[in-house]
Tab-separated table of N, CA and C in Angstrom:
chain	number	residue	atom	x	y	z
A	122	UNK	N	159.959	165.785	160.286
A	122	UNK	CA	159.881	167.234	160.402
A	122	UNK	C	160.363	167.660	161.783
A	123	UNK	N	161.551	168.902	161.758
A	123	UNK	CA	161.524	169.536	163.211
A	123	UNK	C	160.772	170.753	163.859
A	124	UNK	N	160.155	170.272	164.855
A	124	UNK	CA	159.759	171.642	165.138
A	124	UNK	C	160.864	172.703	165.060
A	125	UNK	N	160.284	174.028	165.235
A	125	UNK	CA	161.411	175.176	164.508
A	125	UNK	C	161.450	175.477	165.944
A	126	UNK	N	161.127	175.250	167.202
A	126	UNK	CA	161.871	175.816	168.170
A	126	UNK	C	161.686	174.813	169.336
A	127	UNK	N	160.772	173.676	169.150
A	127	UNK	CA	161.191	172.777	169.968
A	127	UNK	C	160.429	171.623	169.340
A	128	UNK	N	160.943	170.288	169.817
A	128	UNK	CA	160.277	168.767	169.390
A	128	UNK	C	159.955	167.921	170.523
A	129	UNK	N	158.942	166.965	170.165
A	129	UNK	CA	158.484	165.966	171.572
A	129	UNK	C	159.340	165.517	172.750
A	130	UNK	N	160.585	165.994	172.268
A	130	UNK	CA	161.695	165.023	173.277
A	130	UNK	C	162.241	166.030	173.953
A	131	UNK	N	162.140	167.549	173.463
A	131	UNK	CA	162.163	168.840	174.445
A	131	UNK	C	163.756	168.913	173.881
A	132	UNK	N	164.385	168.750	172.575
A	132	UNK	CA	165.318	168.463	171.981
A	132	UNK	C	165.502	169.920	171.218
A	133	UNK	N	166.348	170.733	171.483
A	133	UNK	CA	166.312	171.652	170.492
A	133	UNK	C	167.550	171.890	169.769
A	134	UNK	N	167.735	171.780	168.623
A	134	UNK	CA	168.375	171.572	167.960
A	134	UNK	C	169.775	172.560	167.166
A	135	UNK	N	170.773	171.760	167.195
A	135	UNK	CA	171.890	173.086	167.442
A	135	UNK	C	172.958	172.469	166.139
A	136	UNK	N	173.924	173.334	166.138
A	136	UNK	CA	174.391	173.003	165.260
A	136	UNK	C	175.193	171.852	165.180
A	137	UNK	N	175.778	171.418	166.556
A	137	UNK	CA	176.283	170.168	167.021
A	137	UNK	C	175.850	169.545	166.923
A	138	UNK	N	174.494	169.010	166.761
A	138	UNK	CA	173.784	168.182	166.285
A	138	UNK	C	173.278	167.358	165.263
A	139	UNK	N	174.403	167.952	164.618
A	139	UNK	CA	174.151	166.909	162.987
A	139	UNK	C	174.032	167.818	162.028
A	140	UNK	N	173.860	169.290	161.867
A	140	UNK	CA	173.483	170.276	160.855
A	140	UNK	C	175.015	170.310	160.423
A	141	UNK	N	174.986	170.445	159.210
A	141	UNK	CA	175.955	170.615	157.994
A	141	UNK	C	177.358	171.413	158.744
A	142	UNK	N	178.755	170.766	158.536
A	142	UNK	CA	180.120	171.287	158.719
A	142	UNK	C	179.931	172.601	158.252
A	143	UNK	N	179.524	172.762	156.815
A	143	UNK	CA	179.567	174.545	155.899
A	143	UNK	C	178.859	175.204	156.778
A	144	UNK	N	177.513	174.922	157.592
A	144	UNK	CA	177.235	176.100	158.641
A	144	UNK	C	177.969	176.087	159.769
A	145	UNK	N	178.675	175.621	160.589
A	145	UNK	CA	179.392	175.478	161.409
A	145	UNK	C	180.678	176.569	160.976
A	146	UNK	N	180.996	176.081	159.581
A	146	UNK	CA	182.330	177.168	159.081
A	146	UNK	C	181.888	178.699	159.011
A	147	UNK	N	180.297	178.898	158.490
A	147	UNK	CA	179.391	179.692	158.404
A	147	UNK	C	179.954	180.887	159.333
A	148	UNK	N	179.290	180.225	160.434
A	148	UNK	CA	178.907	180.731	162.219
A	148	UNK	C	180.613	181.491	162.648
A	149	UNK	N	181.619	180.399	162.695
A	149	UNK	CA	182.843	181.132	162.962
A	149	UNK	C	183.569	182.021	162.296
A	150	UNK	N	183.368	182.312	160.496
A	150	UNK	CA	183.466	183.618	159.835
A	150	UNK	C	182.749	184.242	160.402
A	151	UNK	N	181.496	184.174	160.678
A	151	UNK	CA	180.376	185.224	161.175
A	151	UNK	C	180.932	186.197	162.386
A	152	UNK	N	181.830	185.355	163.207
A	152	UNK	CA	181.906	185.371	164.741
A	152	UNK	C	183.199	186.932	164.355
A	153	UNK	N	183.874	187.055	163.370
A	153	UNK	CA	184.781	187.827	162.850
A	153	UNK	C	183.872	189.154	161.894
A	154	UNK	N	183.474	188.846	160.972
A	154	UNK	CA	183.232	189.349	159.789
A	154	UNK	C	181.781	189.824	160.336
A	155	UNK	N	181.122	189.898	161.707
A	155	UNK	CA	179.728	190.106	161.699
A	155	UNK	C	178.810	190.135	161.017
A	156	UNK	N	178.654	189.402	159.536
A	156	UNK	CA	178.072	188.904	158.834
A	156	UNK	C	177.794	187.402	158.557
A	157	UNK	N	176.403	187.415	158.389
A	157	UNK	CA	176.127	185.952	158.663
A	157	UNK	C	175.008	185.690	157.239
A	158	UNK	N	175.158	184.485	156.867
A	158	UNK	CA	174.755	184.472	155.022
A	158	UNK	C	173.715	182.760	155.526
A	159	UNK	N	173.330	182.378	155.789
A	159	UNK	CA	172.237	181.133	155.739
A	159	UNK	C	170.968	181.163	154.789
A	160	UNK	N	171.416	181.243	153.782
A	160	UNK	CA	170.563	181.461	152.690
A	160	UNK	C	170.449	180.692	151.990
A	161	UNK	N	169.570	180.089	151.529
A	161	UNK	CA	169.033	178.398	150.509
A	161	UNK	C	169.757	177.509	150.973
A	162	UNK	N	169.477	177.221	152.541
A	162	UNK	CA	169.784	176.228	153.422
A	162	UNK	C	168.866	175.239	153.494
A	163	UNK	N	167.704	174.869	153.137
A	163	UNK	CA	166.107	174.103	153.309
A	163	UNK	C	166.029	174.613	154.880
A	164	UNK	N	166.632	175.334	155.477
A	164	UNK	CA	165.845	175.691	157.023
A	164	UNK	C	164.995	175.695	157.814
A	165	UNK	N	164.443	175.047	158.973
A	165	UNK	CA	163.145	174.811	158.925
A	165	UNK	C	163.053	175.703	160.716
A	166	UNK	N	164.487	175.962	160.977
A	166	UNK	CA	164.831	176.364	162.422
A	166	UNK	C	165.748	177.320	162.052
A	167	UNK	N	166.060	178.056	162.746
A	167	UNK	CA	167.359	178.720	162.848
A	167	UNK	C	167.990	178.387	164.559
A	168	UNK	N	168.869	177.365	164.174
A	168	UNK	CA	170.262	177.455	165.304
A	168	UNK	C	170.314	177.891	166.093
A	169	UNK	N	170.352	177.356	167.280
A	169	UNK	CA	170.591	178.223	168.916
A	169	UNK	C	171.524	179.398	168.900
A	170	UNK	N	172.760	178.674	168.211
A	170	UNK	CA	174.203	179.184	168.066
A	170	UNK	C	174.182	180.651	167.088
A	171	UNK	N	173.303	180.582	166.422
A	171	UNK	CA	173.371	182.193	165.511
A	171	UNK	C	172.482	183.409	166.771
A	172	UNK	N	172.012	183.049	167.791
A	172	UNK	CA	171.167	184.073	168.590
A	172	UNK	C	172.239	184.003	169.839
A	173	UNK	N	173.742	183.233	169.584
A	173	UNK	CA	174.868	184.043	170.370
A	173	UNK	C	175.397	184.711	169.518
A	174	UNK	N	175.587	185.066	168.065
A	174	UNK	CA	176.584	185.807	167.782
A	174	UNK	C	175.043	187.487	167.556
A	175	UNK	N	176.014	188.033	169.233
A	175	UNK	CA	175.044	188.931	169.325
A	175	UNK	C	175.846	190.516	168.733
A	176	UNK	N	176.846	190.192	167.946
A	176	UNK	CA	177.324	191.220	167.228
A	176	UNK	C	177.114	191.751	165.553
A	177	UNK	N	176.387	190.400	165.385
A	177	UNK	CA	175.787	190.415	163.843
A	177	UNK	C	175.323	191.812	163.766
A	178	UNK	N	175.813	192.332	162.338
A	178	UNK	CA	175.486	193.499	161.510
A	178	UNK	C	174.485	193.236	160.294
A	179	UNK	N	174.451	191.701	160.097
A	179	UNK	CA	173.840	191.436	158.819
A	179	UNK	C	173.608	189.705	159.062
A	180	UNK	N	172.424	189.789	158.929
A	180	UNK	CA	172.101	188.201	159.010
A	180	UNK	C	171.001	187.909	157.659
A	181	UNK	N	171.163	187.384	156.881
A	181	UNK	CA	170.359	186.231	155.338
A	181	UNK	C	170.186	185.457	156.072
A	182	UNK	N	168.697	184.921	156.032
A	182	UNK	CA	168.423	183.584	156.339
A	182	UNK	C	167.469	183.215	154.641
A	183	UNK	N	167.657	184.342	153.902
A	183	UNK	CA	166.538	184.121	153.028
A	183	UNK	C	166.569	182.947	152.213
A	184	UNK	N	165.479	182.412	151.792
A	184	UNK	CA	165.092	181.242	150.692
A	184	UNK	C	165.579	180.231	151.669
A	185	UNK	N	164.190	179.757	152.905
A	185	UNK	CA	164.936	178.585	153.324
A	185	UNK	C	162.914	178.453	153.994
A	186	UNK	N	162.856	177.697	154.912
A	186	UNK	CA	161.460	177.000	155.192
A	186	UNK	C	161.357	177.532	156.525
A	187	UNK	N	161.535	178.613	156.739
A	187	UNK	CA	161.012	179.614	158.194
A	187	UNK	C	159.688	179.751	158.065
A	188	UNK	N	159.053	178.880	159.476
A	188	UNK	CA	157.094	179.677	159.253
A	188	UNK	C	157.892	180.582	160.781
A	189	UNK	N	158.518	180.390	161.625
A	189	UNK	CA	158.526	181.552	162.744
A	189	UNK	C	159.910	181.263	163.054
A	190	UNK	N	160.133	182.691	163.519
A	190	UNK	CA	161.217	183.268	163.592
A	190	UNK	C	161.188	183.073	165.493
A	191	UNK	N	162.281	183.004	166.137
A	191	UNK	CA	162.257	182.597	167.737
A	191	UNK	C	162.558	184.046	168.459
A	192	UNK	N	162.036	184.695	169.657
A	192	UNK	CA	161.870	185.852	170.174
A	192	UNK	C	162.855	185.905	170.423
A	193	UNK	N	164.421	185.014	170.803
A	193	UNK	CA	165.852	184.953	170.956
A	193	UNK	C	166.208	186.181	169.676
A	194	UNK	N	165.395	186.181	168.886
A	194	UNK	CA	166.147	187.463	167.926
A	194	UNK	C	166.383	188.476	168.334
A	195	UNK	N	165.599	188.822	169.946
A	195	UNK	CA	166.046	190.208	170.445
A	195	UNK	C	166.995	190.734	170.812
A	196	UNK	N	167.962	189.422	171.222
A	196	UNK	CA	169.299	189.375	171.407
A	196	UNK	C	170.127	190.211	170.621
A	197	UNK	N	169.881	190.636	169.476
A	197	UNK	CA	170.773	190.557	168.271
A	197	UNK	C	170.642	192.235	168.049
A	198	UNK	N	170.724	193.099	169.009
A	198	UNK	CA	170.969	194.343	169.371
A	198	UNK	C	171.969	195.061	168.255
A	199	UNK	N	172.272	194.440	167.313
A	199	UNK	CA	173.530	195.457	166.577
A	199	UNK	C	173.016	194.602	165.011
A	200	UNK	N	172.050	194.093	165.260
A	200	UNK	CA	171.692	193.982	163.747
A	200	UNK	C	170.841	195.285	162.806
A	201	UNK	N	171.854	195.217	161.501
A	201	UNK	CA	171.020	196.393	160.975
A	201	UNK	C	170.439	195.664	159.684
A	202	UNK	N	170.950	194.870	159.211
A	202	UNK	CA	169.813	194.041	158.132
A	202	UNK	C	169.731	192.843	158.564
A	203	UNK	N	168.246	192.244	158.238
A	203	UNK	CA	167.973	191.433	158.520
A	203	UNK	C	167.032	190.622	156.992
A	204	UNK	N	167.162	189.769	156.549
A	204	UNK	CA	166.808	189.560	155.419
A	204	UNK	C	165.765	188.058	155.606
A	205	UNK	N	164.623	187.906	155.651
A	205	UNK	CA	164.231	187.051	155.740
A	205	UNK	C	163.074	186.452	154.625
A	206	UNK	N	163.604	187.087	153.305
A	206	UNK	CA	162.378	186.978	152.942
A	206	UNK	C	162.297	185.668	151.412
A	207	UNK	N	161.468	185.402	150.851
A	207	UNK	CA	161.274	183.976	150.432
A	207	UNK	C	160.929	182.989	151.660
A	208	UNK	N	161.113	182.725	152.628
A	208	UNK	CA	160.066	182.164	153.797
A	208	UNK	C	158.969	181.856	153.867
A	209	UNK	N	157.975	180.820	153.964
A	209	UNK	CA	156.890	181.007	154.654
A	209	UNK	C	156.505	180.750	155.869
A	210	UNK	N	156.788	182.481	156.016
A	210	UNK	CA	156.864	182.797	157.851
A	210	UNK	C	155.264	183.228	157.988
A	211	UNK	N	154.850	183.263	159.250
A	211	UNK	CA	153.062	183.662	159.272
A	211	UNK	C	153.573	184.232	160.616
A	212	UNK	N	154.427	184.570	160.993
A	212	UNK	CA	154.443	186.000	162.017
A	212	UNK	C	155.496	186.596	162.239
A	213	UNK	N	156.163	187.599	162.922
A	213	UNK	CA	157.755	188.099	163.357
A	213	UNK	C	157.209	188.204	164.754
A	214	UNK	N	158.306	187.764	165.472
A	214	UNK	CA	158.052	188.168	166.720
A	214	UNK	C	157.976	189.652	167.558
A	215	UNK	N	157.264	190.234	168.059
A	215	UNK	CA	157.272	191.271	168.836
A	215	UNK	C	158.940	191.627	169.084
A	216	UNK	N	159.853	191.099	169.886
A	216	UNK	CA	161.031	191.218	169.844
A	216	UNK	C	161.781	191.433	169.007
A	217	UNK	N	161.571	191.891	167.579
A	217	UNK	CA	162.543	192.435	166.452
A	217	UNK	C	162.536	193.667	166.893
A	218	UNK	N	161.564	194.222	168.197
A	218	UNK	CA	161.599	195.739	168.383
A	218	UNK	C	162.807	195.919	169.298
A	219	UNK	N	163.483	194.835	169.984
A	219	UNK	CA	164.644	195.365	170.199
A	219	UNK	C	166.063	195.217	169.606
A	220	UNK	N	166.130	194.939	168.556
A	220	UNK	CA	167.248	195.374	167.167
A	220	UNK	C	166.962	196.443	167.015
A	221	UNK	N	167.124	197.412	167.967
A	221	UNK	CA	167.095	198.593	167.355
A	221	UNK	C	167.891	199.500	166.998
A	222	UNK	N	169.014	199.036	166.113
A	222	UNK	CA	170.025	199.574	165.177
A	222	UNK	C	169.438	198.744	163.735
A	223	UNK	N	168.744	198.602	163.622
A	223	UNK	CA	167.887	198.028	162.194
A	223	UNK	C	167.525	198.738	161.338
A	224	UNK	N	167.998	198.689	160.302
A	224	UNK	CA	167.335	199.962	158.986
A	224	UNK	C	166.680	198.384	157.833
A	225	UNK	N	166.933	197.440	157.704
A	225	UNK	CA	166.551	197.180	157.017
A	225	UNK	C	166.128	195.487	157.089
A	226	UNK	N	164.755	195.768	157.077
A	226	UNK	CA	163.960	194.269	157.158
A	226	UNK	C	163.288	193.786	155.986
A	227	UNK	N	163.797	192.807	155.133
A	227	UNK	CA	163.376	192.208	154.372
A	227	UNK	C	162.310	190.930	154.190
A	228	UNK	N	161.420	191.225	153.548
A	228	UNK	CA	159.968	190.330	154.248
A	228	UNK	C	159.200	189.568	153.027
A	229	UNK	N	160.174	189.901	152.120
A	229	UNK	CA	159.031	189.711	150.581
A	229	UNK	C	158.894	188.620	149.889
């Protein structure tokens, strides 16, 4: 199991690191298309590398193994949906309050 934002070895885990080529291809459409789709990934983290693309308009992480979401989401200033839901998440961080071009948070 990885921790979702850090592990014993102080190792945090990126996409260079062994996570799947298709998210890697993911991330650099994203980097264009400001849409970002990580959806029924088994996820147990979300990627250093998705809390640089700080132009995202639309980020799915839904149907994947999120219990917490990392306060790095505040970064993400131009997100207006955010879809996180099928998760079992047990908090959002305080910092979704600064996405504040956000109309739509999905939680269900």
């Amino acid at each position: 199991y990885i921790e979702p934002d850090y592990n014993a070895n102080g190792f945090i885990p990126t996409l260079n690191s062994g996570l799947h080529r298709e998210m890697t291809a993911k991330v650099k459409l994203a980097e264009k298309s400001k849409i970002l789709h990580f959806c029924s990934l088994n996820l147990d983290f979300i990627p250093s590398e998705v809390f640089e693309l700080t132009k995202l308009v639309r980020l799915d992480l839904s149907y994947n193994n999120l219990v917490k979401i990392s306060e790095e989401i505040g970064v993400m200033t131009s997100l207006k949906q955010l879809w996180l839901n099928d998760n079992p998440l047990r908090e959002i961080p305080v910092a979704v309050a600064n996405c504040k071009k956000l109309q739509e948070l999905d939680l269900k």
